[in-house]
Coordinates of C-alpha atoms and ligand atoms in Angstrom, one line a residue:
M1 CA -44.6 9.6 63.2
L2 CA -40.6 9.6 62.1
T3 CA -40.5 7.1 59.2
T4 CA -37.4 5.7 57.8
L5 CA -37.6 4.0 54.4
I6 CA -34.9 2.4 52.3
Y7 CA -35.0 1.1 48.8
R8 CA -32.5 0.1 46.2
S9 CA -32.8 0.4 42.4
D10 CA -30.4 0.1 39.5
L11 CA -29.2 2.8 37.1
H12 CA -31.2 3.1 33.9
H13 CA -29.1 2.5 31.0
D14 CA -29.9 5.7 29.5
L15 CA -29.9 8.1 32.4
S16 CA -26.9 10.6 31.7
A17 CA -24.7 12.0 34.2
D18 CA -26.2 15.3 33.5
S19 CA -29.9 14.1 34.0
L20 CA -28.7 12.4 37.3
K21 CA -27.5 15.7 38.6
K22 CA -30.7 17.5 37.7
L23 CA -32.7 14.6 39.4
I24 CA -30.8 15.1 42.4
E25 CA -31.1 18.7 42.6
R26 CA -34.9 18.4 42.3
A27 CA -35.0 15.5 45.0
R28 CA -33.0 17.9 47.3
S29 CA -35.3 20.7 47.2
N30 CA -38.4 18.6 47.1
N31 CA -37.1 16.7 50.4
E32 CA -36.1 20.2 52.1
S33 CA -39.5 21.3 51.5
V34 CA -41.2 18.5 53.3
S35 CA -38.3 17.9 55.8
V36 CA -37.3 14.7 54.6
T37 CA -33.6 13.4 54.7
G38 CA -32.3 11.8 51.7
I39 CA -29.1 9.7 51.4
L40 CA -28.1 8.1 48.2
L41 CA -25.4 5.7 47.7
F42 CA -24.2 4.7 44.4
D43 CA -21.9 2.0 43.5
G44 CA -21.7 2.4 39.8
R45 CA -24.7 0.2 39.0
T46 CA -27.1 0.0 42.1
F47 CA -28.5 3.0 44.1
F48 CA -29.3 2.6 47.9
Q49 CA -31.7 5.4 49.1
I50 CA -32.6 6.3 52.6
L51 CA -35.5 8.5 53.3
E52 CA -36.3 9.6 56.7
G53 CA -38.9 12.2 57.8
P54 CA -42.5 12.6 58.8
R55 CA -44.5 9.6 57.6
E56 CA -46.8 11.4 55.2
S57 CA -43.8 13.1 53.5
V58 CA -41.7 10.0 53.1
N59 CA -44.8 8.1 51.8
A60 CA -45.5 10.8 49.4
T61 CA -42.0 10.9 48.2
Y62 CA -41.8 7.1 47.9
H63 CA -45.1 6.9 45.7
R64 CA -43.6 9.4 43.5
I65 CA -40.5 7.3 43.1
C66 CA -42.5 4.2 42.6
R67 CA -44.3 5.7 39.7
D68 CA -41.0 6.9 38.0
D69 CA -40.0 4.4 35.5
R70 CA -36.4 5.7 35.4
H71 CA -35.9 3.1 38.3
N72 CA -34.9 -0.3 37.3
N73 CA -35.4 -3.2 39.5
F74 CA -36.8 -0.8 42.5
T75 CA -36.9 -2.9 45.5
L76 CA -38.3 -1.7 49.0
L77 CA -35.9 -3.0 51.8
L78 CA -37.2 -1.5 54.8
R79 CA -39.9 0.6 56.4
D80 CA -39.4 1.4 60.1
Y81 CA -40.2 4.0 62.7
A82 CA -38.0 5.7 65.4
P83 CA -38.1 8.1 68.3
Q84 CA -35.4 10.4 66.5
R85 CA -33.8 11.1 63.3
R86 CA -30.7 8.9 62.7
F87 CA -29.6 10.6 59.5
G88 CA -29.0 14.3 60.0
L89 CA -30.2 17.2 57.9
T90 CA -32.9 17.3 55.5
G91 CA -32.3 17.6 51.8
M92 CA -30.3 15.2 49.8
E93 CA -27.0 14.0 49.7
I94 CA -25.3 11.7 47.2
F95 CA -22.2 9.4 47.8
D96 CA -20.4 8.0 44.8
L97 CA -18.9 4.8 46.3
R98 CA -16.6 4.1 43.5
N99 CA -13.9 6.9 44.5
A100 CA -14.6 7.1 48.0
D101 CA -13.3 5.3 51.2
R102 CA -16.2 3.5 52.6
A103 CA -15.4 4.3 56.3
D104 CA -15.3 8.0 55.3
V105 CA -18.7 7.8 53.8
F106 CA -20.0 6.0 56.8
S107 CA -18.6 8.7 59.2
A108 CA -19.9 11.4 57.1
I109 CA -23.5 10.0 57.2
L110 CA -23.2 8.8 60.9
P111 CA -20.4 11.0 62.5
Q112 CA -21.2 9.7 66.0
R113 CA -20.7 6.1 65.0
S114 CA -17.6 3.9 64.2
F115 CA -17.3 2.0 60.9
T116 CA -14.9 -0.5 62.4
S117 CA -17.0 -1.4 65.3
S118 CA -20.7 -2.0 65.3
Q119 CA -22.3 -0.8 68.5
T120 CA -25.0 -2.3 70.7
Y121 CA -27.6 0.1 69.4
E122 CA -27.3 -0.3 65.7
D123 CA -30.9 -1.0 64.4
R124 CA -31.9 -2.3 61.0
P125 CA -31.7 0.9 58.9
I126 CA -28.1 1.3 60.0
R127 CA -27.4 -2.4 59.5
F128 CA -28.8 -2.1 55.8
L129 CA -26.6 0.9 55.4
R130 CA -23.6 -0.9 56.9
S131 CA -24.2 -4.0 54.6
F132 CA -24.5 -1.9 51.6
L133 CA -21.2 -0.1 52.2
E134 CA -19.6 -3.6 53.0
D135 CA -20.8 -5.1 49.7
K136 CA -22.8 -7.7 51.6
N137 CA -25.6 -9.6 50.2
R138 CA -24.9 -8.6 46.7
S139 CA -25.3 -12.0 45.4
S140 CA -29.0 -12.0 46.4
Y141 CA -29.7 -9.1 44.0
V142 CA -31.8 -10.4 41.0
R143 CA -31.5 -8.3 38.2
V144 CA -34.3 -8.3 35.5
A145 CA -34.4 -6.7 32.1
P146 CA -37.8 -5.1 31.3
V147 CA -40.5 -7.4 29.9
S148 CA -43.9 -6.8 28.4
K149 CA -47.1 -8.5 28.2
D150 CA -47.3 -7.6 24.5
D151 CA -44.5 -10.3 23.8
F152 CA -46.5 -13.0 24.8
Y153 CA -48.3 -15.4 22.5
Q154 CA -51.2 -17.9 22.9
Q155 CA -52.0 -21.3 22.8
A156 CA -55.4 -23.0 23.0
I157 CA -56.0 -26.4 24.8
P158 CA -59.3 -28.0 24.2
L159 CA -61.5 -28.9 27.2
H160 CA -64.2 -31.4 27.0
D161 CA -67.6 -30.7 28.5
E162 CA -68.6 -32.1 31.8
R163 CA -71.9 -33.2 31.0
N164 CA -72.9 -36.9 30.8
I165 CA -69.4 -38.1 32.2
C166 CA -70.8 -39.5 35.3
P167 CA -74.3 -39.2 36.8
A168 CA -73.0 -37.7 40.1
S169 CA -71.2 -34.9 38.5
R170 CA -74.5 -33.0 37.9
R171 CA -74.0 -31.7 41.5
W172 CA -70.6 -30.0 40.8
T173 CA -68.1 -29.5 37.9
F174 CA -64.4 -28.7 37.6
A175 CA -62.6 -25.7 36.2
F176 CA -59.0 -26.6 35.0
Q177 CA -56.0 -24.4 35.2
P178 CA -52.6 -25.3 33.6
I179 CA -49.4 -25.3 35.7
V180 CA -46.6 -24.2 33.3
D181 CA -42.9 -24.7 32.8
T182 CA -41.8 -21.4 31.3
V183 CA -38.3 -22.7 30.5
E184 CA -39.5 -25.4 28.1
K185 CA -42.7 -23.8 27.6
K186 CA -44.9 -26.7 28.3
V187 CA -47.7 -27.4 30.4
I188 CA -46.6 -29.8 33.1
A189 CA -50.0 -30.3 34.8
F190 CA -53.7 -29.4 35.1
E191 CA -55.1 -28.4 38.4
A192 CA -58.8 -29.6 38.8
L193 CA -60.8 -26.9 40.8
I194 CA -64.2 -27.8 41.9
R195 CA -67.2 -25.4 41.2
S196 CA -70.9 -25.4 41.8
P197 CA -73.1 -26.4 38.8
S198 CA -73.6 -22.9 38.1
G199 CA -69.7 -22.1 38.1
G200 CA -69.7 -21.0 41.8
S201 CA -66.4 -21.1 43.9
P202 CA -65.5 -24.2 46.1
Q203 CA -66.5 -22.0 49.0
D204 CA -70.3 -21.6 47.5
L205 CA -70.3 -25.4 46.8
F206 CA -69.0 -26.5 50.1
S207 CA -70.3 -24.0 52.6
S208 CA -73.9 -25.3 52.8
M209 CA -72.6 -29.0 53.4
A210 CA -72.3 -30.8 56.6
K211 CA -68.8 -32.4 57.3
D212 CA -69.6 -35.9 56.3
E213 CA -71.3 -34.8 53.0
L214 CA -68.4 -32.4 52.3
Y215 CA -65.8 -35.2 52.7
E216 CA -68.0 -37.6 50.6
V217 CA -68.5 -35.0 47.9
D218 CA -64.9 -34.1 48.0
L219 CA -63.7 -37.6 47.2
L220 CA -66.5 -38.6 44.9
S221 CA -66.1 -35.4 42.7
K222 CA -62.6 -36.6 41.9
E223 CA -64.3 -39.2 39.5
S224 CA -65.1 -36.6 37.0
A225 CA -62.1 -34.5 37.6
F226 CA -59.9 -37.7 36.5
I227 CA -62.1 -38.6 33.7
R228 CA -61.8 -35.1 32.1
A229 CA -58.1 -34.9 32.7
K230 CA -57.8 -38.1 30.9
Q231 CA -59.6 -36.6 27.9
I232 CA -57.6 -33.4 27.8
G233 CA -54.7 -35.7 27.3
L234 CA -52.0 -36.3 30.1
V235 CA -49.0 -37.4 28.0
N236 CA -46.1 -36.1 30.0
R237 CA -48.4 -34.2 32.2
K238 CA -50.2 -34.6 35.6
V239 CA -53.5 -33.8 37.1
S240 CA -53.6 -32.1 40.5
V241 CA -56.4 -32.4 42.8
N242 CA -57.4 -30.8 46.0
L243 CA -58.4 -33.0 48.8
L244 CA -59.0 -32.2 52.5
P245 CA -57.2 -34.7 54.6
G246 CA -60.7 -35.7 56.0
S247 CA -61.8 -36.9 52.8
L248 CA -59.1 -39.6 52.8
V249 CA -59.1 -40.2 56.7
S250 CA -62.6 -39.8 58.0
L251 CA -64.2 -41.9 55.2
P252 CA -63.6 -45.7 55.4
D253 CA -61.2 -46.8 52.6
G254 CA -60.9 -43.3 51.6
V255 CA -57.4 -43.9 50.0
D256 CA -58.5 -47.1 48.4
R257 CA -61.5 -45.4 46.8
L258 CA -59.4 -42.6 45.3
L259 CA -57.0 -45.1 43.8
A260 CA -60.0 -47.0 42.4
L261 CA -61.1 -43.7 40.8
V262 CA -57.8 -43.0 39.3
A263 CA -57.5 -46.6 37.7
A264 CA -61.4 -46.3 36.6
A265 CA -60.5 -43.0 34.7
G266 CA -57.7 -45.0 32.9
L267 CA -54.9 -42.9 34.6
V268 CA -51.9 -44.4 36.4
P269 CA -51.3 -43.1 39.8
E270 CA -47.9 -41.5 38.9
Q271 CA -49.9 -39.0 36.7
V272 CA -51.9 -37.8 40.0
V273 CA -50.9 -35.1 42.4
V274 CA -52.9 -34.4 45.7
E275 CA -52.8 -31.1 46.9
V276 CA -53.2 -30.4 50.7
T277 CA -53.0 -27.1 52.5
E278 CA -50.4 -26.8 55.1
D279 CA -53.0 -25.8 58.0
E280 CA -55.0 -29.0 57.1
I281 CA -52.1 -31.1 57.2
I282 CA -50.8 -29.9 60.6
S283 CA -54.4 -30.1 62.2
N284 CA -54.7 -34.0 61.3
F285 CA -51.0 -34.9 61.2
T286 CA -50.7 -38.3 62.8
E287 CA -53.8 -39.5 61.1
F288 CA -52.9 -38.0 57.9
Q289 CA -49.4 -39.5 57.7
V290 CA -50.9 -42.8 57.4
A291 CA -53.0 -41.9 54.4
I292 CA -50.0 -40.0 52.9
D293 CA -47.7 -43.1 53.2
K294 CA -50.4 -45.1 51.4
L295 CA -50.8 -42.6 48.7
K296 CA -47.1 -42.6 48.2
A297 CA -46.8 -46.4 48.2
A298 CA -49.4 -46.5 45.4
G299 CA -47.3 -43.9 43.3
I300 CA -49.4 -40.7 43.8
S301 CA -47.4 -37.6 44.6
L302 CA -48.1 -35.0 47.3
A303 CA -48.3 -31.1 47.2
I304 CA -48.3 -28.7 49.9
D305 CA -50.7 -26.1 48.7
D306 CA -50.7 -22.4 49.8
F307 CA -47.3 -22.6 51.4
G308 CA -46.7 -19.5 53.5
A309 CA -50.3 -18.6 53.9
G310 CA -50.8 -20.6 57.2
F311 CA -49.1 -21.4 60.5
A312 CA -47.1 -24.5 59.8
G313 CA -44.6 -23.3 57.2
L314 CA -41.2 -24.4 58.1
S315 CA -42.0 -26.6 61.1
L316 CA -44.2 -28.6 58.8
L317 CA -41.6 -28.9 56.0
S318 CA -39.0 -30.1 58.9
Q319 CA -41.5 -33.0 59.7
F320 CA -42.5 -34.0 56.3
Q321 CA -41.2 -33.4 52.8
P322 CA -43.8 -33.4 49.8
D323 CA -42.9 -33.8 46.2
K324 CA -44.1 -30.4 45.4
L325 CA -44.7 -27.1 47.2
K326 CA -46.9 -24.3 45.9
I327 CA -45.9 -21.1 47.1
D328 CA -49.3 -18.9 48.0
R329 CA -50.1 -15.9 46.3
K330 CA -50.0 -13.7 49.3
I331 CA -46.2 -13.8 49.4
I332 CA -45.9 -13.4 45.5
T333 CA -48.1 -10.5 44.7
G334 CA -45.7 -7.5 44.0
I335 CA -42.6 -9.5 44.7
H336 CA -40.6 -7.6 42.0
R337 CA -40.5 -4.5 44.3
S338 CA -40.4 -6.1 47.8
G339 CA -37.2 -7.0 49.5
A340 CA -39.1 -9.0 52.0
R341 CA -41.0 -11.2 49.7
Q342 CA -38.0 -11.6 47.6
A343 CA -35.8 -12.9 50.7
I344 CA -38.5 -15.2 51.7
V345 CA -38.9 -16.8 48.2
Q346 CA -35.3 -17.0 47.7
A347 CA -35.0 -19.0 51.0
I348 CA -37.8 -21.3 50.1
L349 CA -36.3 -21.8 46.7
N350 CA -32.9 -22.7 48.2
C351 CA -34.4 -25.0 50.8
C352 CA -36.5 -26.9 48.1
A353 CA -33.6 -27.2 45.9
S354 CA -31.6 -28.8 48.6
L355 CA -34.5 -31.3 49.4
E356 CA -35.3 -31.8 45.7
I357 CA -38.8 -30.6 46.0
T358 CA -40.2 -28.9 43.0
V359 CA -41.5 -25.4 43.6
I360 CA -44.6 -24.0 42.0
V361 CA -45.4 -20.4 42.3
E362 CA -49.1 -19.7 42.7
G363 CA -51.2 -16.6 41.7
V364 CA -48.8 -15.0 39.3
E365 CA -50.6 -12.1 37.8
Q366 CA -48.2 -9.5 36.7
V367 CA -45.4 -10.1 34.0
E368 CA -42.9 -8.2 36.3
E369 CA -43.6 -10.8 39.2
W370 CA -42.9 -13.7 36.7
A371 CA -39.9 -12.0 35.3
W372 CA -38.3 -11.6 38.8
L373 CA -39.4 -15.1 40.0
Q374 CA -37.8 -16.6 36.8
A375 CA -34.7 -14.7 37.2
A376 CA -34.4 -15.9 40.9
G377 CA -34.6 -19.5 39.6
A378 CA -38.3 -20.4 39.8
R379 CA -39.5 -22.4 36.7
Y380 CA -43.0 -23.7 37.3
F381 CA -46.0 -21.3 37.5
Q382 CA -49.6 -21.1 37.9
G383 CA -51.5 -17.9 37.7
F384 CA -53.9 -15.6 35.8
L385 CA -50.8 -14.2 33.8
F386 CA -50.3 -17.7 31.9
A387 CA -54.1 -19.0 32.2
R388 CA -57.2 -18.6 33.9
P389 CA -59.1 -21.7 35.2
A390 CA -61.5 -22.7 32.4
L391 CA -64.7 -24.6 32.8
S392 CA -65.4 -25.9 29.1
G393 CA -64.5 -24.9 25.8
E394 CA -60.7 -24.2 25.7
M395 CA -57.9 -23.3 28.0
I396 CA -56.0 -20.4 26.6
V397 CA -52.4 -20.4 27.7
H398 CA -50.2 -17.2 27.3
W399 CA -46.5 -18.0 26.8
P400 CA -43.7 -15.5 27.0
G401 CA -42.2 -14.8 23.6
Ligands
C2E1 P1 -55.8 -23.6 45.4 O1 -55.7 -25.0 45.3 O2 -54.7 -22.7 46.1 O3 -56.3 -23.1 43.9 C1 -55.9 -22.0 43.3 C2 -57.0 -20.9 43.5 O4 -56.5 -19.8 43.2 C3 -58.1 -21.1 42.6 O5 -59.4 -20.5 43.3 C4 -57.6 -20.3 41.4 O6 -58.8 -20.0 40.5 C5 -57.1 -19.3 42.1 N1 -56.0 -18.6 41.2 C6 -55.1 -19.2 40.2 N2 -54.4 -18.2 39.7 C7 -54.7 -17.2 40.3 C8 -54.1 -15.7 40.0 O7 -53.3 -15.5 39.5 N3 -54.7 -14.8 40.7 C9 -55.7 -15.0 41.8 N4 -56.2 -14.0 42.3 N5 -56.2 -16.2 41.9 C10 -55.6 -17.1 41.1 P2 -60.6 -21.5 43.5 O8 -60.9 -22.4 42.2 O9 -61.6 -20.2 43.9 O10 -60.2 -22.4 44.6 C11 -60.1 -21.8 45.9 C12 -59.5 -23.1 46.8 O11 -60.5 -24.1 47.0 C13 -58.4 -23.7 46.1 O12 -57.1 -23.0 46.3 C14 -58.5 -25.0 47.0 O13 -57.8 -25.0 48.1 C15 -59.9 -25.2 47.2 N6 -60.4 -26.2 46.2 C16 -60.8 -26.2 45.0 N7 -61.2 -27.2 44.4 C17 -61.2 -28.2 45.4 C18 -61.8 -29.6 45.7 O14 -62.1 -30.3 44.6 N8 -61.8 -30.1 46.8 C19 -61.2 -29.3 47.9 N9 -61.2 -30.0 49.3 N10 -60.9 -28.0 47.9 C20 -60.8 -27.5 46.7
MN2 MN1 -54.6 -26.5 45.0
MN3 MN1 -52.9 -22.7 46.4

């Protein structure tokens, strides 16, 4: 299948003109041998590369480039399929835009088209090419200096044991995971994550329960979550708990019971965040609205959890704005190399900035993901890179140096 792939990357500071020339020579003969067309544009800082050819050859070339660490800020922009080649002969052609007429470059790459009028049949690969030549979207390029996990240092935060806190809590326990502000290097909150008594996942604990029992356990369990959070110390910090809307809506006085648990633990409602996933909100929206209003009236803040993982997304945000929005890990994984993920997260960050919603990025595992996100303006993070959920003993937080 004919495949078109486009990426951009930045010139590595110590790549000499001579080694660049050699690199291109090698790419040309590689491409020719596997019938791949390579078009490379260079504006003095950024390379824009089009690869077109049989799927296996393009993929093999792409994987080789991915492993080559002479590319800085390597970002995949597009992978597409088409009935015929758009970009001419196989091999490798480079265009230095610094001393070229952009319209001439365009006609050299696509002789049958016009640079001054975009035709009806311009598809995404051609529009990407045109935008690069017209210097469009440059402001969305996020540039990141190389970072290493070796520069991180550790902080230990003690965590009290669950035993003897409240009698019911023998049926479950909580792991705590910090939510961090990497600008101020502060833990801003702890998320309480429920576990079975043996440390099993929320899924393990909840799967055997009928709906009513599940709601009851979900609500009741927050007693020990709040007490333990209080013991960790919540000066200038919050505790985040997950709740199913049903646990507040289906149980009589659900909201009042939650508020009573907060007070009994010696917390004020302003220290508490309730996290609900977008799908759960949308499927119970009318009933849940009443509960949300009551929580907000009492001082508790609301977070939409796993934003981007479900079906609600932007329509939910248009109906109701939470205090916090947690971007799901699925959008975050590998963000430093994905043009699509970057564009989506930049849009979420912009939208939340306009609405004064705090964005927390979940599931950050790689240092490169964090570096990109931070350069793009994200500030609050939760993920294995910084700290894994801890059941007891201590939470180890890893801070960028
Ligand atoms: P969540 O609220 O989105 O919590 C984050 C989940 O992602 C946790 O999984 C956490 O261990 C995991 N996680 C955090 N950082 C990373 C990372 O960098 N990489 C990866 N791969 N995973 C990371 P966990 O504890 O298994 O919880 C799963 C879900 O169960 C939670 O997702 C939440 O929706 C639900 N849950 C947890 N506790 C409760 C609870 O008390 N009540 C209810 N109703 N649901 C809960
Ligand atoms: Mn959560
Ligand atoms: Mn989540």
